[in-house]
N, CA, C and O atoms as CSV, one atom per row, in Angstrom:
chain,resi,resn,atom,element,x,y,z
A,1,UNK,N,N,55.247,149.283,-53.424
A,1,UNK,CA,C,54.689,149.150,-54.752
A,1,UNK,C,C,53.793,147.917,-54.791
A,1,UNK,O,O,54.134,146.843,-54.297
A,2,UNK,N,N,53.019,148.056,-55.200
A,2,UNK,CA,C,51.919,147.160,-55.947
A,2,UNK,C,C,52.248,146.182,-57.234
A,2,UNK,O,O,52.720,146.734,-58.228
A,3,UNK,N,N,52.013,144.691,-57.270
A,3,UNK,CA,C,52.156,143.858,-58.373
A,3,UNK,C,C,51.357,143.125,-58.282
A,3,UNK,O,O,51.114,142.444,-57.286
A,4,UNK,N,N,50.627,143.122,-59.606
A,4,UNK,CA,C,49.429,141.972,-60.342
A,4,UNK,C,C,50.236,140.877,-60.942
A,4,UNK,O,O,50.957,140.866,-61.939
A,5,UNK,N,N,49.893,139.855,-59.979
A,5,UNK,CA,C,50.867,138.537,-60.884
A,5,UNK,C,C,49.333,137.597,-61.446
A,5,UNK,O,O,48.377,137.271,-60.743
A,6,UNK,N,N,49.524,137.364,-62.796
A,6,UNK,CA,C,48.070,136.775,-63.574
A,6,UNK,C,C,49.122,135.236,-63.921
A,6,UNK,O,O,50.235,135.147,-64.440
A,7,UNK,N,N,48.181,134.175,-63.370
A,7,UNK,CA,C,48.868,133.357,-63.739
A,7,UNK,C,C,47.776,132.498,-64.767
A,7,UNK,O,O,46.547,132.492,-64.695
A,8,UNK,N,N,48.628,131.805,-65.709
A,8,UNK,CA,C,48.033,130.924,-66.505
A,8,UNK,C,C,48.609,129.680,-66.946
A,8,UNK,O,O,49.811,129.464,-67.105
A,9,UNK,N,N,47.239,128.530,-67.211
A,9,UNK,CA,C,48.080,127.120,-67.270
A,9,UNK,C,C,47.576,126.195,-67.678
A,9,UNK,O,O,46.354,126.227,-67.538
A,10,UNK,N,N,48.054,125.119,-68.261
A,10,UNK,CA,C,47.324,124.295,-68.541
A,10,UNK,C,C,47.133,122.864,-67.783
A,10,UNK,O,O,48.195,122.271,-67.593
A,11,UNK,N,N,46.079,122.281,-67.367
A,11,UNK,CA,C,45.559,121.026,-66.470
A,11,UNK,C,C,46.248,120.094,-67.383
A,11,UNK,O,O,46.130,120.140,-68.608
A,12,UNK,N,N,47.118,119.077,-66.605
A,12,UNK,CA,C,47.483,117.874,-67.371
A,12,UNK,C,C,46.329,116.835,-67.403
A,12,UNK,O,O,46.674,115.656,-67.322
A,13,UNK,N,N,45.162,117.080,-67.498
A,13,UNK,CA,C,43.805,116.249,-67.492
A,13,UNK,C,C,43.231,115.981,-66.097
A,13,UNK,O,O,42.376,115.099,-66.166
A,14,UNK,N,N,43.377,116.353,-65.101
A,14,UNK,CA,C,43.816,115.645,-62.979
A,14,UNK,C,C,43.435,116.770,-62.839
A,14,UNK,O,O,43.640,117.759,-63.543
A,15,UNK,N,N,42.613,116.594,-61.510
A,15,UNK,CA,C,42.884,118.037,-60.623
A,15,UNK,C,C,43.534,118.279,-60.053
A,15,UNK,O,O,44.372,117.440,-59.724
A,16,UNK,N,N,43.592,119.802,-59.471
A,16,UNK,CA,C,44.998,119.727,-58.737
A,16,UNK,C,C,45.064,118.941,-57.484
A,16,UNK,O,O,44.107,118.820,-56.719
A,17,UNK,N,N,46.445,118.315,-57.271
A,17,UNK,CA,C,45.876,117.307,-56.079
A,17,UNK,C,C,46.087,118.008,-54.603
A,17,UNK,O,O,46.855,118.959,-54.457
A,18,UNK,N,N,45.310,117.427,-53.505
A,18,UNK,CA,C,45.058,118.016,-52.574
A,18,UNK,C,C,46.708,118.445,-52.058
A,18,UNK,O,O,46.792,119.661,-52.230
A,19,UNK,N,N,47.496,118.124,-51.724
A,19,UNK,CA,C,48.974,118.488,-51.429
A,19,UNK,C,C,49.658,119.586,-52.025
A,19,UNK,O,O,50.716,120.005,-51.553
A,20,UNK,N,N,48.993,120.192,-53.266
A,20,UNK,CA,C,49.094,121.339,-53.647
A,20,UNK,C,C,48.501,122.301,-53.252
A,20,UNK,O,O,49.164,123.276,-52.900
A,21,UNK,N,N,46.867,122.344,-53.176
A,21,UNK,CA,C,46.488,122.677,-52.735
A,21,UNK,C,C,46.682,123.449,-51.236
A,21,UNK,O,O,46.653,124.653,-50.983
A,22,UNK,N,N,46.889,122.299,-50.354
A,22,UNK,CA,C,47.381,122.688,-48.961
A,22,UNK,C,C,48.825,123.397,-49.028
A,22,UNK,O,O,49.094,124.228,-48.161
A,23,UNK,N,N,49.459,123.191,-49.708
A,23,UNK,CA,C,51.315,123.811,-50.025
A,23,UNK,C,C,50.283,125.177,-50.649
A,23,UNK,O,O,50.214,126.067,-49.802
A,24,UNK,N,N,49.851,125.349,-51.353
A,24,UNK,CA,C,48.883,127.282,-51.947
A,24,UNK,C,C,48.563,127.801,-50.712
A,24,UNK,O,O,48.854,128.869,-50.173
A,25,UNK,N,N,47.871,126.796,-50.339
A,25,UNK,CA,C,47.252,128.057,-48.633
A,25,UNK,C,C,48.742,128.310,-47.693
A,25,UNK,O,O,48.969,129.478,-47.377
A,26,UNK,N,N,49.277,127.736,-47.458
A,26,UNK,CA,C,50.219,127.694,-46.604
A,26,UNK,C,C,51.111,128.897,-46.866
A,26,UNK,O,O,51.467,129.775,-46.080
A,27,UNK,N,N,51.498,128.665,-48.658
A,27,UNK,CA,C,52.261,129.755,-48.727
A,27,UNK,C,C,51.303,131.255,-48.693
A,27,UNK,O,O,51.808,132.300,-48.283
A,28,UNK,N,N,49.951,131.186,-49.155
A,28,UNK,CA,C,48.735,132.639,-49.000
A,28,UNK,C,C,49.581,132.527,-47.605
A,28,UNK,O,O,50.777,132.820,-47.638
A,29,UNK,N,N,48.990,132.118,-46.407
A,29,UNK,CA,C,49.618,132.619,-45.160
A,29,UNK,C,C,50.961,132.768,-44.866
A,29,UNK,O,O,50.831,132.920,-43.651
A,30,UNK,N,N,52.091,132.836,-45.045
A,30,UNK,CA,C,53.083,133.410,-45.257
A,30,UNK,C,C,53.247,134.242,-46.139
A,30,UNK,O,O,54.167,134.984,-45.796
A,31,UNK,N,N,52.792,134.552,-47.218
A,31,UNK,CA,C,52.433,135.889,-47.364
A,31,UNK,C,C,52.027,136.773,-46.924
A,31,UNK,O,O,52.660,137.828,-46.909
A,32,UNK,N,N,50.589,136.614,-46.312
A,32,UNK,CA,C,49.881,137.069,-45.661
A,32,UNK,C,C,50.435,137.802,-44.251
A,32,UNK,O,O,50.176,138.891,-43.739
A,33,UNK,N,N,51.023,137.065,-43.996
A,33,UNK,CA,C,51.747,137.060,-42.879
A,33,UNK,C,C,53.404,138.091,-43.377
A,33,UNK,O,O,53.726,139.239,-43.070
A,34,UNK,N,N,53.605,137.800,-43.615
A,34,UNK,CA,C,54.529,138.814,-43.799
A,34,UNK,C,C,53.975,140.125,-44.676
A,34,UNK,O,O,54.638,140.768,-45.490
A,35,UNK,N,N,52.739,140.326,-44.336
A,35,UNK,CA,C,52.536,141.448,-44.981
A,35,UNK,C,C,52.711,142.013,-46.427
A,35,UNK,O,O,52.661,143.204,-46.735
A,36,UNK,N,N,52.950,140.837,-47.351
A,36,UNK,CA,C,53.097,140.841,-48.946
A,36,UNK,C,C,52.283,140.826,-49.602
A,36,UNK,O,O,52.564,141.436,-50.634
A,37,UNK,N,N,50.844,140.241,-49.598
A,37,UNK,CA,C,49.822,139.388,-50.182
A,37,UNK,C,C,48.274,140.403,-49.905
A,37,UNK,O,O,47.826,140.599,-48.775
A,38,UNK,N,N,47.817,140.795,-50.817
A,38,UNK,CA,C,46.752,141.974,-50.636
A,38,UNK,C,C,45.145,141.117,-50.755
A,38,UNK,O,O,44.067,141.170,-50.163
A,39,UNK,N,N,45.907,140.126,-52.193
A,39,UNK,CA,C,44.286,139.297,-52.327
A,39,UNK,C,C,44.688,138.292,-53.240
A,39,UNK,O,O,45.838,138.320,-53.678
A,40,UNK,N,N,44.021,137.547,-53.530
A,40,UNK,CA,C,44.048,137.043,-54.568
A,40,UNK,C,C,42.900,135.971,-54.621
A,40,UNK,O,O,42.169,135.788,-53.648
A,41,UNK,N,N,42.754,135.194,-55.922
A,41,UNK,CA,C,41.261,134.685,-56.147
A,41,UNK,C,C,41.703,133.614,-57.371
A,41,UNK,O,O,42.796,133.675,-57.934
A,42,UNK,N,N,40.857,132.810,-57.625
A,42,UNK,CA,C,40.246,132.414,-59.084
A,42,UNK,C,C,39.788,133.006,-59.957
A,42,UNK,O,O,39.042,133.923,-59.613
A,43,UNK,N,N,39.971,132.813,-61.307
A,43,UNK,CA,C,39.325,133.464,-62.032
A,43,UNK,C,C,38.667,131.721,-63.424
A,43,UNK,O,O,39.200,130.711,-63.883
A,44,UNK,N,N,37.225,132.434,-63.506
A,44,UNK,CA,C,36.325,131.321,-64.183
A,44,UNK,C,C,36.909,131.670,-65.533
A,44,UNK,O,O,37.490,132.654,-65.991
A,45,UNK,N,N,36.395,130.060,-66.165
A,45,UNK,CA,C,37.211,129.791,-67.764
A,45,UNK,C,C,36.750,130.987,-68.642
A,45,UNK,O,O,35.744,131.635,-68.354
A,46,UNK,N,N,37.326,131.186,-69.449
A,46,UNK,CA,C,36.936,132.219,-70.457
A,46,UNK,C,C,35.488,132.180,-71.388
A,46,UNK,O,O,35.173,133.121,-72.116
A,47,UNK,N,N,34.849,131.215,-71.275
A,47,UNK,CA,C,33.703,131.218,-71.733
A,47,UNK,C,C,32.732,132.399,-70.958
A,47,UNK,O,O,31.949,133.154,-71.535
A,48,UNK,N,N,33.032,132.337,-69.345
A,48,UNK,CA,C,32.743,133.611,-68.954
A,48,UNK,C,C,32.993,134.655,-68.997
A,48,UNK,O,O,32.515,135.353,-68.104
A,49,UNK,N,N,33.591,135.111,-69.713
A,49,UNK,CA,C,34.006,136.532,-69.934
A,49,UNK,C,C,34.253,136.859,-71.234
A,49,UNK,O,O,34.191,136.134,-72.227
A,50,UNK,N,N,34.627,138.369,-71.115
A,50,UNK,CA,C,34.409,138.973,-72.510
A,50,UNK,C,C,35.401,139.801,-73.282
A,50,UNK,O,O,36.185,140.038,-72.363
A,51,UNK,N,N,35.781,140.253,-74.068
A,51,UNK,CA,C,37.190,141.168,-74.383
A,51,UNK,C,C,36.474,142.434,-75.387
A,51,UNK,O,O,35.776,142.485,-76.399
A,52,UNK,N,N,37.026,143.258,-74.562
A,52,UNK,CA,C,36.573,144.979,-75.337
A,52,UNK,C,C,38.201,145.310,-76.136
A,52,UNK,O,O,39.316,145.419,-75.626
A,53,UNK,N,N,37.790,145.394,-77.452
A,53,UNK,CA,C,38.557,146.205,-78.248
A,53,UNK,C,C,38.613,147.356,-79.186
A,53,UNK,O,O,37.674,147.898,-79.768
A,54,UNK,N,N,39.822,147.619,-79.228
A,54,UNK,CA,C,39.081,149.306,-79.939
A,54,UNK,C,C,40.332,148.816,-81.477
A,54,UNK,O,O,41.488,148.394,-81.426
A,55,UNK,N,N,39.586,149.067,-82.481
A,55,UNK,CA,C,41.064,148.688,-83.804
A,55,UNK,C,C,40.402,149.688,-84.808
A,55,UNK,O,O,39.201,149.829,-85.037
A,56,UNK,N,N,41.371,150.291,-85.303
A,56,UNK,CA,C,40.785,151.235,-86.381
A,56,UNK,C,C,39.710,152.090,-86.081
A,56,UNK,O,O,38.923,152.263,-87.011
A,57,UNK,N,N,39.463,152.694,-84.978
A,57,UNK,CA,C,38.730,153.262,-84.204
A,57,UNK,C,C,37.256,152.655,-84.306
A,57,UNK,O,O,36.301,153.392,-84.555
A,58,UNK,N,N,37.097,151.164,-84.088
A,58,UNK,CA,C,36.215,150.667,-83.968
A,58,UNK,C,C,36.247,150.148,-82.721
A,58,UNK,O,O,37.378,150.037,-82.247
A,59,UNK,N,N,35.033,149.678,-81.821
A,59,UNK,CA,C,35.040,149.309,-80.830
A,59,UNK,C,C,33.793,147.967,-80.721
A,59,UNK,O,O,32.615,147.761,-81.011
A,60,UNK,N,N,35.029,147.245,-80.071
A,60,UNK,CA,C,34.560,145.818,-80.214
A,60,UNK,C,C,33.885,145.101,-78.902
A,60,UNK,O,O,34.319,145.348,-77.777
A,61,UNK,N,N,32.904,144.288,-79.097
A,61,UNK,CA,C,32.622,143.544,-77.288
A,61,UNK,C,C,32.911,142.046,-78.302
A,61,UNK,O,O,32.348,141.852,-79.379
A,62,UNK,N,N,33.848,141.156,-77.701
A,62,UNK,CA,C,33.913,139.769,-77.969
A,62,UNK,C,C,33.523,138.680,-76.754
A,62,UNK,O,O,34.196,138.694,-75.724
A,63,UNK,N,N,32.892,138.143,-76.842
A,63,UNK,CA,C,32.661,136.728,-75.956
A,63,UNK,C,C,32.688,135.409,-75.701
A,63,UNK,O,O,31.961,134.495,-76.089
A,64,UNK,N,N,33.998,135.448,-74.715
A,64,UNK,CA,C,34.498,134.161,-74.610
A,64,UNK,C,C,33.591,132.812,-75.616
A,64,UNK,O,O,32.713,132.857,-76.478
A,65,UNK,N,N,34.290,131.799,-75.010
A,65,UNK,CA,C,35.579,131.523,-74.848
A,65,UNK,C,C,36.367,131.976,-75.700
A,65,UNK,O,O,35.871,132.113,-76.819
A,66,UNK,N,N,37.881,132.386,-75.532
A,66,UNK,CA,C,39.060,132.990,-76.308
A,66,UNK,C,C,39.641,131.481,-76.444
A,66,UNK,O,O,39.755,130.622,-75.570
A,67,UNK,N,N,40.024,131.430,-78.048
A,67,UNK,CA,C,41.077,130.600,-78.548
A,67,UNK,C,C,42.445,130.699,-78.136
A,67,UNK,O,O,43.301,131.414,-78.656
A,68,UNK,N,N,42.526,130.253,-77.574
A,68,UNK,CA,C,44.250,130.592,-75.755
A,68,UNK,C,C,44.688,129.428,-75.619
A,68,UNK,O,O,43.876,128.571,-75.269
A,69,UNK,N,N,45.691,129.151,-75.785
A,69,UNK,CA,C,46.620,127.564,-75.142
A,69,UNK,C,C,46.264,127.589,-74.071
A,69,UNK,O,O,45.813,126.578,-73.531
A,70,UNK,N,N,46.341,128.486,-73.597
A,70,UNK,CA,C,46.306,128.126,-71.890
A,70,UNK,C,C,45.363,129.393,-71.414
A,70,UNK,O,O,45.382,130.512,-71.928
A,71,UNK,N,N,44.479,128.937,-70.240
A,71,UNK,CA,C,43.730,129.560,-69.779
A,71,UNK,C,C,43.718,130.483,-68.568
A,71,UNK,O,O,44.314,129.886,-67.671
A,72,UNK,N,N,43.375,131.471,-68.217
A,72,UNK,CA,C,43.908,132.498,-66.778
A,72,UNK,C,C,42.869,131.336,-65.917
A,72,UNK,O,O,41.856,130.660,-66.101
A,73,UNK,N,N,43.986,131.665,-64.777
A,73,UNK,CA,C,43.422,130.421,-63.807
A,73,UNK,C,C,43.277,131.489,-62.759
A,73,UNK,O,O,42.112,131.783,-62.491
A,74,UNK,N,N,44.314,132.188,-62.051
A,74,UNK,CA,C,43.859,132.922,-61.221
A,74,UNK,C,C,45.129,134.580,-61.532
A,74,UNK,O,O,45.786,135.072,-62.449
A,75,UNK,N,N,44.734,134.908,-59.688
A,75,UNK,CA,C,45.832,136.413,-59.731
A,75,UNK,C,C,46.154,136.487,-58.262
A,75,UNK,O,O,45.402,136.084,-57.375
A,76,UNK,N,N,47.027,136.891,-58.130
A,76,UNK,CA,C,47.381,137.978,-56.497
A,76,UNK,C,C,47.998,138.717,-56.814
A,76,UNK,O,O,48.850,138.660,-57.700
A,77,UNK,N,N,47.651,139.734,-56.039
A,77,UNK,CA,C,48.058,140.784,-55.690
A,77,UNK,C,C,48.997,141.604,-54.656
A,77,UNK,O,O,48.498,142.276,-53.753
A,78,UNK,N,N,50.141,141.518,-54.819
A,78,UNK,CA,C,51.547,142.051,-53.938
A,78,UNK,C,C,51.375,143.397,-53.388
A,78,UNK,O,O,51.028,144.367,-54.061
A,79,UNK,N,N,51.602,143.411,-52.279
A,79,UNK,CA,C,52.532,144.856,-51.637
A,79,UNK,C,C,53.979,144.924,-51.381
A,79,UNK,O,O,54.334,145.069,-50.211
A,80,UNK,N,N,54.772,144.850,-52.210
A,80,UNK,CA,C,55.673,144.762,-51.569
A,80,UNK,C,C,57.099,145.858,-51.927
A,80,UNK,O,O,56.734,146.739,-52.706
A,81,UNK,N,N,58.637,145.993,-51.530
A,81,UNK,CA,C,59.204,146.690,-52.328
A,81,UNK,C,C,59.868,147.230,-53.227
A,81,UNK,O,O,60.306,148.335,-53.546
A,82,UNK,N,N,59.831,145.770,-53.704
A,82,UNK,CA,C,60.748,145.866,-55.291
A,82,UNK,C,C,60.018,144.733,-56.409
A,82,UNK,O,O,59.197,143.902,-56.022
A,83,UNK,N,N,60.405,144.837,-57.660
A,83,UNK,CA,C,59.855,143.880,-58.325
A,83,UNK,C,C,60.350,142.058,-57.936
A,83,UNK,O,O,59.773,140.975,-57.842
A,84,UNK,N,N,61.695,142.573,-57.810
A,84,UNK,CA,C,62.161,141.141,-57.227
A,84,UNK,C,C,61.859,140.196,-56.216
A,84,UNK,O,O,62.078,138.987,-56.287
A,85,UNK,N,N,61.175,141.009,-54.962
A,85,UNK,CA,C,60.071,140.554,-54.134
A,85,UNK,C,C,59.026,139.484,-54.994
A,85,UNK,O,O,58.999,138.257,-55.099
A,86,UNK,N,N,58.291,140.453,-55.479
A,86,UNK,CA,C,57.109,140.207,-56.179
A,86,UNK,C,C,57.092,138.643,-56.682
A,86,UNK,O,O,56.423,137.707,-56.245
A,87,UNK,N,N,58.248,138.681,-57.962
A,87,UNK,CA,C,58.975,137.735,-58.506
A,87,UNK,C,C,59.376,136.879,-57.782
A,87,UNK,O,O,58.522,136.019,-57.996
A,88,UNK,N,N,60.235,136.335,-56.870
A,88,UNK,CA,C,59.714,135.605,-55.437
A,88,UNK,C,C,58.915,135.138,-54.966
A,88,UNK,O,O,59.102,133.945,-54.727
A,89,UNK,N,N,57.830,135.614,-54.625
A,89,UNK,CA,C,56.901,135.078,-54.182
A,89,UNK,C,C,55.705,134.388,-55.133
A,89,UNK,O,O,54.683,133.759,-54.860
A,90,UNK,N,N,56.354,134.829,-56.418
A,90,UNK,CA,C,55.870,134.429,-57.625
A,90,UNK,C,C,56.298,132.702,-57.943
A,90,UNK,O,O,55.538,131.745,-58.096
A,91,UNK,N,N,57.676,132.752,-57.968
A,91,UNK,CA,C,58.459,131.529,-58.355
A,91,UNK,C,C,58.027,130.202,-57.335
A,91,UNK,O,O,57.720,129.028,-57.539
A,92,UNK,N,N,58.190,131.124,-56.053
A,92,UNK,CA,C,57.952,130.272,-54.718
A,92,UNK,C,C,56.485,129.120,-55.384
A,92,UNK,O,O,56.398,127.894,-55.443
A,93,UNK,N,N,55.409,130.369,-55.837
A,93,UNK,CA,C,53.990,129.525,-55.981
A,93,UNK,C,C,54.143,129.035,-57.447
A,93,UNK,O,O,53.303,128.192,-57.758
A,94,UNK,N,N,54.980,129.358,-58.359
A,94,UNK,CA,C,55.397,128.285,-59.029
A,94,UNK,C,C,55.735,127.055,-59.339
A,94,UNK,O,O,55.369,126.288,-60.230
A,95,UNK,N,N,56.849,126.941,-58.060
A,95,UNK,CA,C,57.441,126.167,-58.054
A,95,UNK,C,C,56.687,124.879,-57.004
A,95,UNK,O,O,57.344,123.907,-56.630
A,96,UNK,N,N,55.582,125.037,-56.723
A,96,UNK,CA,C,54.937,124.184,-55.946
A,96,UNK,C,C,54.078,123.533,-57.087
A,96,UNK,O,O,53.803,122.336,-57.010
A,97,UNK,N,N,53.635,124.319,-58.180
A,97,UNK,CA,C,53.327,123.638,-59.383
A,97,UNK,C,C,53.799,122.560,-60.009
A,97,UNK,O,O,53.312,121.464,-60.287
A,98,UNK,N,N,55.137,123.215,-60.233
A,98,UNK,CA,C,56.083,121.989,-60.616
A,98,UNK,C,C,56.215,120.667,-60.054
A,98,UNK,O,O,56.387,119.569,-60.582
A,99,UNK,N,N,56.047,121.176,-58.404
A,99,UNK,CA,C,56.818,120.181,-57.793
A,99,UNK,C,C,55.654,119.085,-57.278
A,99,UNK,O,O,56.025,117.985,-56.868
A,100,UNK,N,N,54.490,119.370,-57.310
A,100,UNK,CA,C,53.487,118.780,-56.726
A,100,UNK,C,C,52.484,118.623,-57.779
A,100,UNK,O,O,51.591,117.800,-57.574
A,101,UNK,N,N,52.489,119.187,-58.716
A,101,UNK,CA,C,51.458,118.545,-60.247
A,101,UNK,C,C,52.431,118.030,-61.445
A,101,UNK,O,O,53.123,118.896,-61.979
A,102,UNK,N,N,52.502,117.176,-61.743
A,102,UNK,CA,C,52.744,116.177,-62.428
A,102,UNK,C,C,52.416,116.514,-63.798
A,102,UNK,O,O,51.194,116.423,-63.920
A,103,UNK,N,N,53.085,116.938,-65.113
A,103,UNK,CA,C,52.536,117.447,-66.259
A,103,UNK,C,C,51.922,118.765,-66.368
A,103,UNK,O,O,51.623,118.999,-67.539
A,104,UNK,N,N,51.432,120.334,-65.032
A,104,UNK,CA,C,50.927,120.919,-64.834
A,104,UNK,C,C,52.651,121.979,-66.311
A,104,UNK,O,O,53.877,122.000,-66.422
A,105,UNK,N,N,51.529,122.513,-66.921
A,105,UNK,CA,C,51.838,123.483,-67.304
A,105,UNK,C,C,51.571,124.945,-67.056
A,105,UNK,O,O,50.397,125.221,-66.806
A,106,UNK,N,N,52.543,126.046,-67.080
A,106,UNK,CA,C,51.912,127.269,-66.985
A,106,UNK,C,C,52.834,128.455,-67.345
A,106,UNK,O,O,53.809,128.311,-68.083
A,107,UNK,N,N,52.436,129.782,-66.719
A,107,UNK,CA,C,53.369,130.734,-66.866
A,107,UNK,C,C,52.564,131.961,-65.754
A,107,UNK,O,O,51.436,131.814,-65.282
A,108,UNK,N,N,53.333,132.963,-65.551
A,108,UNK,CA,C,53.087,133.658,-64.096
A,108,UNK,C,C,53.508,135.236,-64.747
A,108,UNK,O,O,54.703,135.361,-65.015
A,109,UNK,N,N,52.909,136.041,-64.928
A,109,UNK,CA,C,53.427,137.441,-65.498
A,109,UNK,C,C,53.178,138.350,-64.130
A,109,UNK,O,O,52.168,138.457,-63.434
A,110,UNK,N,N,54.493,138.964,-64.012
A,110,UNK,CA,C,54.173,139.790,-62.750
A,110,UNK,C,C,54.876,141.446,-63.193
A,110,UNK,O,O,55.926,141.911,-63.634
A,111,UNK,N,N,53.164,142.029,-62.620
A,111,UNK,CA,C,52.918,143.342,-63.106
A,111,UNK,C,C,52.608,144.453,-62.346
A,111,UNK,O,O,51.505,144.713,-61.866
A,112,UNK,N,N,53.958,145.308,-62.227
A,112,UNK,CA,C,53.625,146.254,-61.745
A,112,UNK,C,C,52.147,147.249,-61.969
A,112,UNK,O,O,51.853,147.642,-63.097
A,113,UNK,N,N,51.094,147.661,-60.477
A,113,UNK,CA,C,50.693,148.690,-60.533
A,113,UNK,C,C,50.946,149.689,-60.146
A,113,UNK,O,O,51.382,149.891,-59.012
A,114,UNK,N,N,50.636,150.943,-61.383
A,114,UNK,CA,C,50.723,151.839,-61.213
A,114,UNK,C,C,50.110,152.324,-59.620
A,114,UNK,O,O,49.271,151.705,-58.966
A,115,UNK,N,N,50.852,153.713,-59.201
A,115,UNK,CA,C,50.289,153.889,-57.879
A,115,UNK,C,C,50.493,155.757,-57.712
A,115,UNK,O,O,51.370,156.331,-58.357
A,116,UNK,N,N,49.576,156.494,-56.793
A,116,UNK,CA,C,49.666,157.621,-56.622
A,116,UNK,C,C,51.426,158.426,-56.987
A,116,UNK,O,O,51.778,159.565,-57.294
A,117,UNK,N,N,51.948,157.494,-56.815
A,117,UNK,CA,C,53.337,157.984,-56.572
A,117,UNK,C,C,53.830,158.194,-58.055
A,117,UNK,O,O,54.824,158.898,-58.236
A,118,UNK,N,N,53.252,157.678,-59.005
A,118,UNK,CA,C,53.564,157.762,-60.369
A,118,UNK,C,C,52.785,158.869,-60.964
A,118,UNK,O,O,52.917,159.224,-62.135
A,119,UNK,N,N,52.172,159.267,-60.329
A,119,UNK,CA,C,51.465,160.613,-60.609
A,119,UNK,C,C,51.749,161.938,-59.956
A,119,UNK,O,O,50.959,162.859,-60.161
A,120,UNK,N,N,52.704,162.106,-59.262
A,120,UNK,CA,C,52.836,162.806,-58.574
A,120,UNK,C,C,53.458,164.225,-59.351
A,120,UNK,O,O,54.306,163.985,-60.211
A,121,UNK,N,N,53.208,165.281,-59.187
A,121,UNK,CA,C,54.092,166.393,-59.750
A,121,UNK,C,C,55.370,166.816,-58.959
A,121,UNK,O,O,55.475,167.008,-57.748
A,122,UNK,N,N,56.342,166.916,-59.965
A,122,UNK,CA,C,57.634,167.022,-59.459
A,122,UNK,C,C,57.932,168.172,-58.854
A,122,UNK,O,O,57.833,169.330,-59.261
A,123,UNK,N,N,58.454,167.563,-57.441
A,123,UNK,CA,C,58.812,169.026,-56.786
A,123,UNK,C,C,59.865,169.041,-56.126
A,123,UNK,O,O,60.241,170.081,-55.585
């Protein structure tokens, strides 16, 4: 199964410092490496981007920046076989947050994708 983990957070004013940094790649390659880890990236502040909505059968284009406590910073993307995996490897890059940024706030939503197998007709 497939999981979209979107993480978001807020900068305690600092960048992230290089020791975090290097602890992120390290764990990408052990992921990677164990065959868990499909992709993952940055994603730019919300001033770049845009939100489509549909309300009352109206359809909306809005453009950033979104009024958000906290901002999507990035995502990866899991292969793996249970949600609890996922979640794991979630906490793991959490917890390097914690432990190596100083005031770093955030939160980590991890989301199953849908996959052929959820479509399948029962037989």
């Amino acid at each position: 199964m497939r999981y979209l983990v979107l993480l978001k957070g807020t900068a305690p004013g600092t960048p992230p410092p290089p020791e975090l940094m290097a602890a992120i790649m390290k764990l990408g390659e052990d992921a990677t490496a164990a065959g868990a880890l499909l992709d993952t990236a940055g994603l730019a502040p919300s001033v770049d981007s845009a939100r489509v909505t549909v309300t009352g059968g109206a359809l909306d284009v809005i453009d950033g920046p979104f009024a958000e406590t906290k901002e999507m910073i990035s995502y990866a993307l899991y292969q793996v076989r249970t949600k609890a995996e996922a979640t794991e490897w979630t906490t793991r890059f959490m917890k390097l947050h914690r432990d190596l940024w100083p005031g770093w706030e955030g939160d980590a939503e991890v989301h199953r994708v849908f996959g052929p197998e959820d479509f399948s007709p029962a037989g």
